[in-house]
Amino acid sequence: MTHPIRSSIPDELQKAGGKLEGVAREIAQRTGIPEAHIYGVGSFFHLLDRPHQKVRVCTGLSCRLAGADEVLKAASEAGLPVESCSCLAGCDVPPAVLRERRVLPAVQVEDVKRAGGDWQRLRSSSPLVAAPHRKDEHWSGSIGPENADPSQLVFDLRGKPNFTGEAYRKAAEMGPEAFFQQLEDSGLQGRGGAGFPAHIKWKGVFQQQETTRYVVLNADEGEPGTFKDREVMLRRPDLVLEGLAIAARMVGAKEVFLYLRGEFEVPWATMESALRRFVDAGTFGDIQFHFHAGHGAYICGEETALLEALEGKRGMPRLKPPFPVEVGLWGKPTLIHNVETIACIPPIVQRGGSWFRELGKTEPGTKLYCISGHVQRPGTYELPLGIDLDELVEAAGGYLGTLKAFSPGGASSGFLPASERNRPLSFQALGEVGSMLGSAGVVVLNETVDMKWAVMQQLEFFEAESCGQCAPCRIGTYYLRDSLDKHMASQPRTESLRHVADTAWQMNEGSICGLGQAAPLPLTTALRHFPEDFER
Amino acid sequence: MTDRSITVNGHPWQAQEGETILEVAARHGVEIPTLCHDPRLKPAGACRTCLVEIDGWRRLAPACATPVTEGMSIVTENERIDRHRKTLLALYMTDHPQSREESERGAPDQLFDMVARYQAPSDWGVLENKRQGRPDDRNPYIQFNPEACILCARCTRYCDEVESVSAITLAQRGSETTIATVDAESLLDTTCEMCGGCIDVCPTGAMAEKIPLVRGDKPERELEKVRTTCNYCGVGCQMDLNVDPDAREGQGKVVKVTSPPVGTTTNDGNLCVKGRFAYDFIDHPDRLTQPLVRGEDGELHPTTWDDALAKAATGLRGVTERHGPDALGFVSSSRCTMEENFLMQKLSRAVFHTNNVHQCAAT
Ligand SMILES: Cc1cc2nc3c(=O)[nH]c(=O)nc-3n(C[C@H](O)[C@H](O)[C@H](O)COP(=O)(O)O)c2cc1C
Ligand code: SF4
Ligand code: SF4
Ligand code: SF4
Ligand code: FES
């Protein structure tokens, strides 16, 4: 099927080497798309806007705790074309470094020196990629827990991929109505951040009058502290692809779009070769799969921004309502899910909704928790939904130092004090304290961390990633970061933070999307729980 | 159209399917502030000034972009909305020129009006502007002042949706978001048609007419507006001549043209490059203000209309007699109306018996 020409803008810009001078005009002449539109799109995405930067060092919280600043300094001293960037979904392998579009795990200052000023020679000497059978295009992070019983696991990340298509055939036999019942019984909540019940979206798309429908995979994983989707795609691409095929079959879609963040070159390759196996075997009939690369914009993880990006526009979130279920990709009903959510589907088909539900502790299912920061073994842990921080950290080998604070669900969830260590890490329990489970990107901070500093990392992230469409977020993220800067620069502490409460209130009430609504949380929660750090 | 029963601030009102909250409110004289709204454009819901409360909705909703539904109950004034307006406007002011004088070099800046109207604080400090402009753009008419831009995107949406020209775009992102042309080219080197619509829709004067700025004219608020009909073509767009009453020793001078508000005249707030910018002829020394006839001395001399017309008629007749009717050709100006063009072809065909007649806008 042909899609509107506009949707090719990002790919065209990438092919041309980025939004260099003259490129937008050249593409415009060839395609008939207005040149200003092409330029506007190119300038939105960092990988397209600044293509001459070949190396990017992640300056997310976990990577900074692990020496990202030194790596960045070494790289710029070595004359590499380098800049800092937002979270690369490699918080378990810090510091993560991007070489063009490839994430290199755990890059050390020595690695930078070894490259000798040539960015193309930059490699990671981490054991993750140094094993003889591995090259830097094949690596994956730590997973756990050890000795888990595979029958109690949904993803079984250690398990062998299954290309038989059994679950797809079983779902096809069941038919939509029966499957939706299983999905409802499973209690599956979206794993992308909002925890919205999956069955409502599936039924919603199924019931639309419009018969052209789409299924979209959200693999833009960019929430700082989160890397589970990467791990699922690297280890169990079969689950993701079969889940998508089942989704398409059940809601009556013929086309599936996979939106992977541009930095996911390695997972992309795994997913593509897995898809080839399914397609060669003709497992999913006439369902078509289209891969689409992101180009460096966290906001495109927000589902409607993602749809805009798929349509070849600037990734600015749409107003909701209407929701994608009714008005999605090119205005058609669209089912959009996170990688982890979709990967739950084949096991639910195979083993039933109530099996899935029973696996959870306080809420249904198991959950892929990402843990990084001050713990022994950062990684992705499949555990019952609703375990608490101590249980999670135990699976990850224990704390490094004394727990001071933690961020339970990515930067957007703010910070919680150690006293919340036994609160279930679940959608509801965290919602009750004004935080959220979000994408379950758990970051642990020990007593060595100054919360002002930790907050600053998160505020810088939101400021860099705001799409700029609405004033509360565009100005608010800038204003908060600037206020904290001034606060930190002044001794004795001045009144720089006096409008924080009002600004945060405005951002939450006035912003269009979740980015602006959540962006003040790191600061407001830290001010509430760690006031002494701001007085020092 | 089916009716919808809704409640606004406790009043039971009827609305039509598809109407937005803003439209219903406007019809009943309920004030809701807007900055990014323009009835000619698809709602963007981006400036957030128009947020209202809807019963049963957790979040405030943009009145400009939310269609009413049966039974909807809406509140446009309460403590929450008041706090919203005040804190939003306070934030806007941190990223904006601090004084009216500084900002209002172009057109009136509605942000200041709104800050005053809702008594919003404007002392939250000042952020350094991160929006890039094109100070060297050599186009003669349009100047973009990034400092005053609030990114309502009316200009870009107007250029896309009304003009279908798409010469300008939102570029970059976050606090660096700005209005740009491809590769920061001069507007002259883009598809821009210099319609000036982007100036007209701008609520802050960030997009402004260059000439009055360069000349250092009075701010638009101090000019007198005189409604007239554009005489550049037969469409008959309504326009407002902006007159500086003190200029030319109190005789007054047209220093700017603006379009009447959207929805009030047939041109619906639109003008073209000629109507909006080509007003210089009014006081131009070369402008013809009376009939002239060339004398024996080869120079032009003022005369009466009767004399001038008689001379023209004699000349035209002379050509027909000497060389036949097809030696004549009649070309009328695109400034002529349909009726004038009709008369011109009558003159050509019926009086001088030639089909050599043309109008300069016909090709
Ligand atoms: C700022 C922002 C960023 C987001 N980033 C992601 C993301 O990277 N991946 C993702 O799956 N969902 C992300 N989401 C959530 C999506 O909007 C959406 O809720 C999700 O894709 C729905 O899928 P689910 O039902 O499977 O969770 C983000 C939301 C916001 C507001
Ligand atoms: S809240 Fe931020 S990211 Fe979301 S639409 Fe507004 S400016 Fe864009
Ligand atoms: S003058 Fe008209 S065509 Fe040119 S940028 Fe402005 S709106 Fe677009
Ligand atoms: S220049 Fe004016 S119309 Fe354009 S976005 Fe800025 S404030 Fe809005
Ligand atoms: S007028 Fe409604 S959001 Fe701007």
Short mmCIF file of C-alpha atoms in Angstrom, two decimals, chain B residues 5-351:
data_model
loop_
_atom_site.label_atom_id
_atom_site.label_comp_id
_atom_site.label_asym_id
_atom_site.label_seq_id
_atom_site.Cartn_x
_atom_site.Cartn_y
_atom_site.Cartn_z
CA SER B 5 -28.08 21.24 24.92
CA ILE B 6 -25.19 22.43 27.00
CA THR B 7 -24.60 24.45 30.13
CA VAL B 8 -22.12 27.30 30.32
CA ASN B 9 -21.51 28.86 33.72
CA GLY B 10 -24.89 27.51 34.78
CA HIS B 11 -26.82 28.88 31.78
CA PRO B 12 -28.66 26.30 29.69
CA TRP B 13 -27.83 27.04 26.06
CA GLN B 14 -28.39 25.42 22.69
CA ALA B 15 -25.44 24.78 20.45
CA GLN B 16 -24.99 23.17 17.10
CA GLU B 17 -23.18 19.97 16.33
CA GLY B 18 -19.55 20.68 15.54
CA GLU B 19 -19.47 24.06 17.26
CA THR B 20 -16.56 24.59 19.61
CA ILE B 21 -16.93 25.84 23.16
CA LEU B 22 -15.25 29.06 22.07
CA GLU B 23 -17.77 29.65 19.29
CA VAL B 24 -20.76 29.10 21.56
CA ALA B 25 -19.24 31.32 24.22
CA ALA B 26 -18.53 34.09 21.71
CA ARG B 27 -22.09 33.93 20.43
CA HIS B 28 -23.35 34.55 23.97
CA GLY B 29 -20.82 37.23 24.80
CA VAL B 30 -18.85 35.09 27.25
CA GLU B 31 -15.24 36.19 27.30
CA ILE B 32 -12.54 33.55 26.85
CA PRO B 33 -9.01 34.76 26.15
CA THR B 34 -7.22 33.39 23.08
CA LEU B 35 -3.85 33.93 21.45
CA CYS B 36 -3.36 31.10 18.96
CA HIS B 37 -6.93 31.02 17.72
CA ASP B 38 -7.95 32.30 14.31
CA PRO B 39 -11.30 31.27 12.83
CA ARG B 40 -9.67 30.74 9.44
CA LEU B 41 -7.33 28.11 10.80
CA LYS B 42 -7.67 24.65 12.21
CA PRO B 43 -7.43 24.97 15.99
CA ALA B 44 -3.98 24.27 17.37
CA GLY B 45 -4.83 24.47 21.05
CA ALA B 46 -1.24 25.49 21.63
CA CYS B 47 -1.26 28.81 23.50
CA ARG B 48 -3.33 27.38 26.37
CA THR B 49 -4.94 30.70 27.27
CA CYS B 50 -8.45 29.49 26.48
CA LEU B 51 -8.54 26.49 28.83
CA VAL B 52 -11.88 25.96 30.54
CA GLU B 53 -13.30 23.38 32.90
CA ILE B 54 -15.65 20.68 31.69
CA ASP B 55 -17.68 18.69 34.16
CA GLY B 56 -16.29 15.16 34.40
CA TRP B 57 -13.00 15.96 32.66
CA ARG B 58 -9.91 15.66 34.80
CA ARG B 59 -7.94 18.11 32.71
CA LEU B 60 -8.78 21.62 31.61
CA ALA B 61 -9.74 21.71 27.93
CA PRO B 62 -8.95 24.21 25.18
CA ALA B 63 -12.20 25.98 24.33
CA CYS B 64 -10.91 26.75 20.83
CA ALA B 65 -10.45 23.10 19.93
CA THR B 66 -13.12 21.28 21.89
CA PRO B 67 -16.45 20.66 20.14
CA VAL B 68 -19.48 20.69 22.41
CA THR B 69 -21.28 17.43 23.03
CA GLU B 70 -24.77 16.81 24.30
CA GLY B 71 -25.14 17.62 27.98
CA MET B 72 -21.68 19.15 28.32
CA SER B 73 -21.36 21.40 31.32
CA ILE B 74 -18.70 24.07 31.03
CA VAL B 75 -17.25 26.61 33.43
CA THR B 76 -15.23 29.53 32.08
CA GLU B 77 -14.51 31.42 35.29
CA ASN B 78 -13.49 30.02 38.64
CA GLU B 79 -10.54 29.98 40.96
CA ARG B 80 -8.72 27.23 39.09
CA ILE B 81 -9.10 28.93 35.73
CA ASP B 82 -8.07 32.25 37.21
CA ARG B 83 -4.92 30.71 38.68
CA HIS B 84 -4.30 29.04 35.35
CA ARG B 85 -4.50 32.32 33.44
CA LYS B 86 -2.34 34.19 35.92
CA THR B 87 0.43 31.60 36.13
CA LEU B 88 0.43 30.92 32.38
CA LEU B 89 0.70 34.62 31.55
CA ALA B 90 3.40 35.06 34.19
CA LEU B 91 5.42 32.35 32.48
CA TYR B 92 4.86 33.93 29.06
CA MET B 93 6.21 37.20 30.41
CA THR B 94 9.48 35.60 31.56
CA ASP B 95 10.27 34.81 27.93
CA HIS B 96 9.15 38.09 26.40
CA PRO B 97 10.30 41.70 26.15
CA GLN B 98 9.53 43.28 29.49
CA SER B 99 7.99 46.54 28.37
CA ARG B 100 5.36 47.43 25.84
CA GLU B 101 7.64 49.99 24.23
CA GLU B 102 10.30 47.37 23.68
CA SER B 103 7.92 44.82 22.28
CA GLU B 104 5.42 46.94 20.41
CA ARG B 105 7.69 48.14 17.69
CA GLY B 106 5.40 46.40 15.23
CA ALA B 107 1.73 45.87 15.87
CA PRO B 108 -0.03 45.98 19.24
CA ASP B 109 1.10 43.22 21.59
CA GLN B 110 -1.95 41.43 22.93
CA LEU B 111 0.07 39.66 25.59
CA PHE B 112 0.37 42.92 27.53
CA ASP B 113 -3.36 43.54 27.22
CA MET B 114 -4.03 40.09 28.58
CA VAL B 115 -1.59 40.41 31.46
CA ALA B 116 -3.36 43.62 32.45
CA ARG B 117 -6.84 42.19 31.95
CA TYR B 118 -6.19 39.15 34.17
CA GLN B 119 -3.89 40.93 36.61
CA ALA B 120 -1.15 38.40 36.04
CA PRO B 121 2.19 38.83 37.76
CA SER B 122 4.96 39.97 35.44
CA ASP B 123 7.80 39.88 37.94
CA TRP B 124 8.89 36.26 37.73
CA GLY B 125 12.23 37.18 36.25
CA VAL B 126 13.55 37.17 32.71
CA LEU B 127 14.91 34.32 30.62
CA GLU B 128 17.36 34.88 27.86
CA ASN B 129 15.72 34.53 24.47
CA LYS B 130 16.86 31.41 22.63
CA ARG B 131 14.88 31.88 19.42
CA GLN B 132 16.83 32.67 16.30
CA GLY B 133 15.67 35.28 13.85
CA ARG B 134 16.83 36.30 10.38
CA PRO B 135 18.14 39.81 10.99
CA ASP B 136 19.80 39.89 7.58
CA ASP B 137 16.77 38.89 5.55
CA ARG B 138 16.84 41.47 2.76
CA ASN B 139 13.15 41.26 1.91
CA PRO B 140 11.66 44.76 1.97
CA TYR B 141 8.44 44.11 3.87
CA ILE B 142 8.50 41.54 6.63
CA GLN B 143 10.56 41.54 9.79
CA PHE B 144 10.53 38.81 12.42
CA ASN B 145 11.43 39.79 15.95
CA PRO B 146 12.09 36.48 17.72
CA GLU B 147 12.16 38.09 21.17
CA ALA B 148 8.45 38.87 21.02
CA CYS B 149 7.35 35.60 19.45
CA ILE B 150 5.16 33.38 21.64
CA LEU B 151 5.10 30.48 19.15
CA CYS B 152 1.35 30.52 18.66
CA ALA B 153 2.10 29.28 15.12
CA ARG B 154 -0.63 31.42 13.62
CA CYS B 155 1.79 32.73 11.02
CA THR B 156 2.92 29.31 9.86
CA ARG B 157 -0.56 27.87 9.90
CA TYR B 158 -1.86 30.87 7.97
CA CYS B 159 0.87 30.48 5.39
CA ASP B 160 0.02 26.76 5.09
CA GLU B 161 -3.74 26.73 5.38
CA VAL B 162 -4.90 30.04 3.90
CA GLU B 163 -2.14 31.01 1.48
CA SER B 164 -1.07 27.44 0.65
CA VAL B 165 2.42 28.83 0.28
CA SER B 166 4.26 27.21 3.20
CA ALA B 167 7.21 29.58 3.08
CA ILE B 168 7.71 29.58 6.84
CA THR B 169 7.81 26.81 9.41
CA LEU B 170 8.25 26.07 13.05
CA ALA B 171 11.87 25.08 13.43
CA GLN B 172 14.08 23.60 16.17
CA ARG B 173 12.33 22.54 19.35
CA GLY B 174 11.91 23.28 23.04
CA SER B 175 12.81 26.80 24.08
CA GLU B 176 14.77 27.18 20.84
CA THR B 177 11.64 26.70 18.76
CA THR B 178 11.33 29.55 16.32
CA ILE B 179 9.80 30.62 13.03
CA ALA B 180 12.14 29.96 10.13
CA THR B 181 12.48 29.70 6.40
CA VAL B 182 14.30 26.87 4.67
CA ASP B 183 18.02 27.14 5.50
CA ALA B 184 17.30 30.60 6.97
CA GLU B 185 16.98 32.01 3.44
CA SER B 186 15.58 35.46 2.83
CA LEU B 187 11.83 35.33 2.24
CA LEU B 188 12.61 36.65 -1.24
CA ASP B 189 14.33 33.36 -2.03
CA THR B 190 11.46 31.20 -0.85
CA THR B 191 7.95 30.58 -2.12
CA CYS B 192 6.73 33.58 -0.08
CA GLU B 193 4.25 35.78 -1.93
CA MET B 194 4.61 38.68 0.47
CA CYS B 195 0.94 38.64 1.26
CA GLY B 196 1.76 39.86 4.75
CA GLY B 197 -0.84 37.58 6.27
CA CYS B 198 1.71 36.35 8.75
CA ILE B 199 2.02 39.89 10.04
CA ASP B 200 -1.68 40.34 10.26
CA VAL B 201 -2.32 37.18 12.28
CA CYS B 202 0.52 37.71 14.73
CA PRO B 203 -0.90 38.52 18.18
CA THR B 204 2.28 40.08 19.55
CA GLY B 205 3.72 42.07 16.70
CA ALA B 206 6.68 39.71 16.48
CA MET B 207 5.97 39.43 12.79
CA ALA B 208 5.90 43.03 11.70
CA GLU B 209 5.97 45.31 8.69
CA LYS B 210 9.50 46.46 8.07
CA ILE B 211 9.06 49.88 6.50
CA PRO B 212 7.28 51.57 9.42
CA LEU B 213 9.94 50.08 11.71
CA VAL B 214 12.76 51.40 9.59
CA ARG B 215 11.08 54.77 9.20
CA GLY B 216 10.47 54.88 12.92
CA ASP B 217 6.75 55.51 12.63
CA LYS B 218 4.49 55.76 15.64
CA PRO B 219 3.31 52.48 17.16
CA GLU B 220 0.17 51.18 15.49
CA ARG B 221 -1.96 51.88 18.56
CA GLU B 222 -1.41 55.63 18.05
CA LEU B 223 -2.52 55.62 14.42
CA GLU B 224 -6.02 56.33 13.14
CA LYS B 225 -7.65 53.64 11.06
CA VAL B 226 -9.67 54.68 8.00
CA ARG B 227 -11.66 51.95 6.29
CA THR B 228 -11.53 51.98 2.50
CA THR B 229 -11.63 49.73 -0.53
CA CYS B 230 -8.38 48.63 -2.09
CA ASN B 231 -8.11 50.12 -5.57
CA TYR B 232 -5.52 47.73 -6.92
CA CYS B 233 -7.99 45.31 -8.44
CA GLY B 234 -11.64 44.53 -8.90
CA VAL B 235 -11.97 42.17 -5.96
CA GLY B 236 -12.68 45.07 -3.70
CA CYS B 237 -10.92 43.99 -0.52
CA GLN B 238 -11.65 46.18 2.45
CA MET B 239 -8.60 47.64 4.10
CA ASP B 240 -7.77 50.03 6.89
CA LEU B 241 -5.44 52.87 6.07
CA ASN B 242 -3.45 53.62 9.19
CA VAL B 243 -2.97 57.34 9.33
CA ASP B 244 -0.50 59.27 11.43
CA PRO B 245 -2.61 62.38 12.00
CA ASP B 246 0.34 64.56 13.00
CA ALA B 247 2.48 63.83 9.96
CA ARG B 248 2.98 66.37 7.20
CA GLU B 249 2.29 69.28 9.51
CA GLY B 250 -1.04 67.91 10.64
CA GLN B 251 -2.24 66.98 7.15
CA GLY B 252 -1.87 63.31 8.08
CA LYS B 253 -0.13 60.53 6.21
CA VAL B 254 -0.87 56.90 5.50
CA VAL B 255 1.96 54.96 7.11
CA LYS B 256 0.57 51.46 7.12
CA VAL B 257 -2.24 49.31 5.82
CA THR B 258 -3.92 46.66 7.94
CA SER B 259 -6.75 44.32 7.16
CA PRO B 260 -10.08 44.61 8.96
CA PRO B 261 -10.77 41.89 11.53
CA VAL B 262 -11.57 38.38 10.30
CA GLY B 263 -15.22 37.77 9.60
CA THR B 264 -16.16 41.43 9.21
CA THR B 265 -15.61 42.01 5.49
CA THR B 266 -15.68 39.90 2.34
CA ASN B 267 -11.92 39.54 2.20
CA ASP B 268 -12.07 37.99 5.69
CA GLY B 269 -8.92 39.64 6.96
CA ASN B 270 -6.86 38.71 3.91
CA LEU B 271 -4.98 41.08 1.61
CA CYS B 272 -2.34 40.60 -1.07
CA VAL B 273 1.11 42.10 -1.44
CA LYS B 274 -0.23 45.14 -3.30
CA GLY B 275 -3.06 45.97 -0.97
CA ARG B 276 -0.98 45.53 2.15
CA PHE B 277 2.34 47.02 1.19
CA ALA B 278 2.04 49.13 -1.96
CA TYR B 279 0.58 52.26 -0.38
CA ASP B 280 3.60 54.43 -1.13
CA PHE B 281 1.98 55.79 -4.26
CA ILE B 282 -0.43 57.81 -2.16
CA ASP B 283 2.10 60.50 -1.40
CA HIS B 284 4.54 59.77 -4.19
CA PRO B 285 5.84 62.83 -6.09
CA ASP B 286 5.42 61.02 -9.42
CA ARG B 287 1.79 60.24 -8.77
CA LEU B 288 -0.58 61.65 -11.43
CA THR B 289 -3.25 63.72 -9.77
CA GLN B 290 -4.65 65.60 -12.76
CA PRO B 291 -4.94 65.12 -16.56
CA LEU B 292 -1.86 66.07 -18.57
CA VAL B 293 -1.53 66.70 -22.29
CA ARG B 294 1.69 66.93 -24.28
CA GLY B 295 2.06 70.34 -25.89
CA GLU B 296 3.89 71.56 -29.01
CA ASP B 297 6.99 71.92 -26.81
CA GLY B 298 7.01 68.14 -26.20
CA GLU B 299 6.33 68.63 -22.47
CA LEU B 300 3.29 67.53 -20.45
CA HIS B 301 0.99 70.32 -19.33
CA PRO B 302 -1.95 70.20 -16.91
CA THR B 303 -5.34 70.61 -18.51
CA THR B 304 -9.05 69.86 -17.98
CA TRP B 305 -10.66 66.43 -18.33
CA ASP B 306 -12.79 67.60 -21.26
CA ASP B 307 -9.74 68.78 -23.11
CA ALA B 308 -7.74 65.65 -22.34
CA LEU B 309 -10.55 63.33 -23.43
CA ALA B 310 -11.13 65.27 -26.63
CA LYS B 311 -7.44 65.07 -27.46
CA ALA B 312 -7.41 61.32 -26.85
CA ALA B 313 -10.49 60.77 -29.00
CA THR B 314 -9.01 62.76 -31.85
CA GLY B 315 -5.82 60.79 -31.71
CA LEU B 316 -7.57 57.42 -31.67
CA ARG B 317 -9.86 58.35 -34.56
CA GLY B 318 -6.88 59.57 -36.54
CA VAL B 319 -5.17 56.19 -36.24
CA THR B 320 -8.30 54.29 -37.41
CA GLU B 321 -8.73 56.60 -40.38
CA ARG B 322 -5.14 56.34 -41.47
CA HIS B 323 -4.41 52.66 -40.72
CA GLY B 324 -7.74 50.88 -40.09
CA PRO B 325 -9.32 49.75 -36.77
CA ASP B 326 -6.89 46.87 -36.18
CA ALA B 327 -4.06 49.31 -35.88
CA LEU B 328 -5.49 50.05 -32.44
CA GLY B 329 -5.23 47.91 -29.30
CA PHE B 330 -6.89 48.43 -25.92
CA VAL B 331 -5.33 47.21 -22.72
CA SER B 332 -7.03 47.85 -19.43
CA SER B 333 -5.43 47.83 -16.01
CA SER B 334 -5.91 45.12 -13.46
CA ARG B 335 -7.02 47.91 -11.19
CA CYS B 336 -10.26 48.11 -13.21
CA THR B 337 -13.43 46.52 -11.99
CA MET B 338 -15.40 44.00 -13.98
CA GLU B 339 -17.76 46.79 -15.10
CA GLU B 340 -14.90 49.00 -16.22
CA ASN B 341 -13.40 46.12 -18.15
CA PHE B 342 -16.77 45.53 -19.79
CA LEU B 343 -16.92 49.15 -20.86
CA MET B 344 -13.39 48.94 -22.18
CA GLN B 345 -14.25 46.06 -24.50
CA LYS B 346 -17.41 47.92 -25.60
CA LEU B 347 -15.23 50.88 -26.46
CA SER B 348 -12.91 48.64 -28.39
CA ARG B 349 -15.43 46.52 -30.24
CA ALA B 350 -18.51 48.73 -30.62
CA VAL B 351 -16.88 52.15 -30.97
#
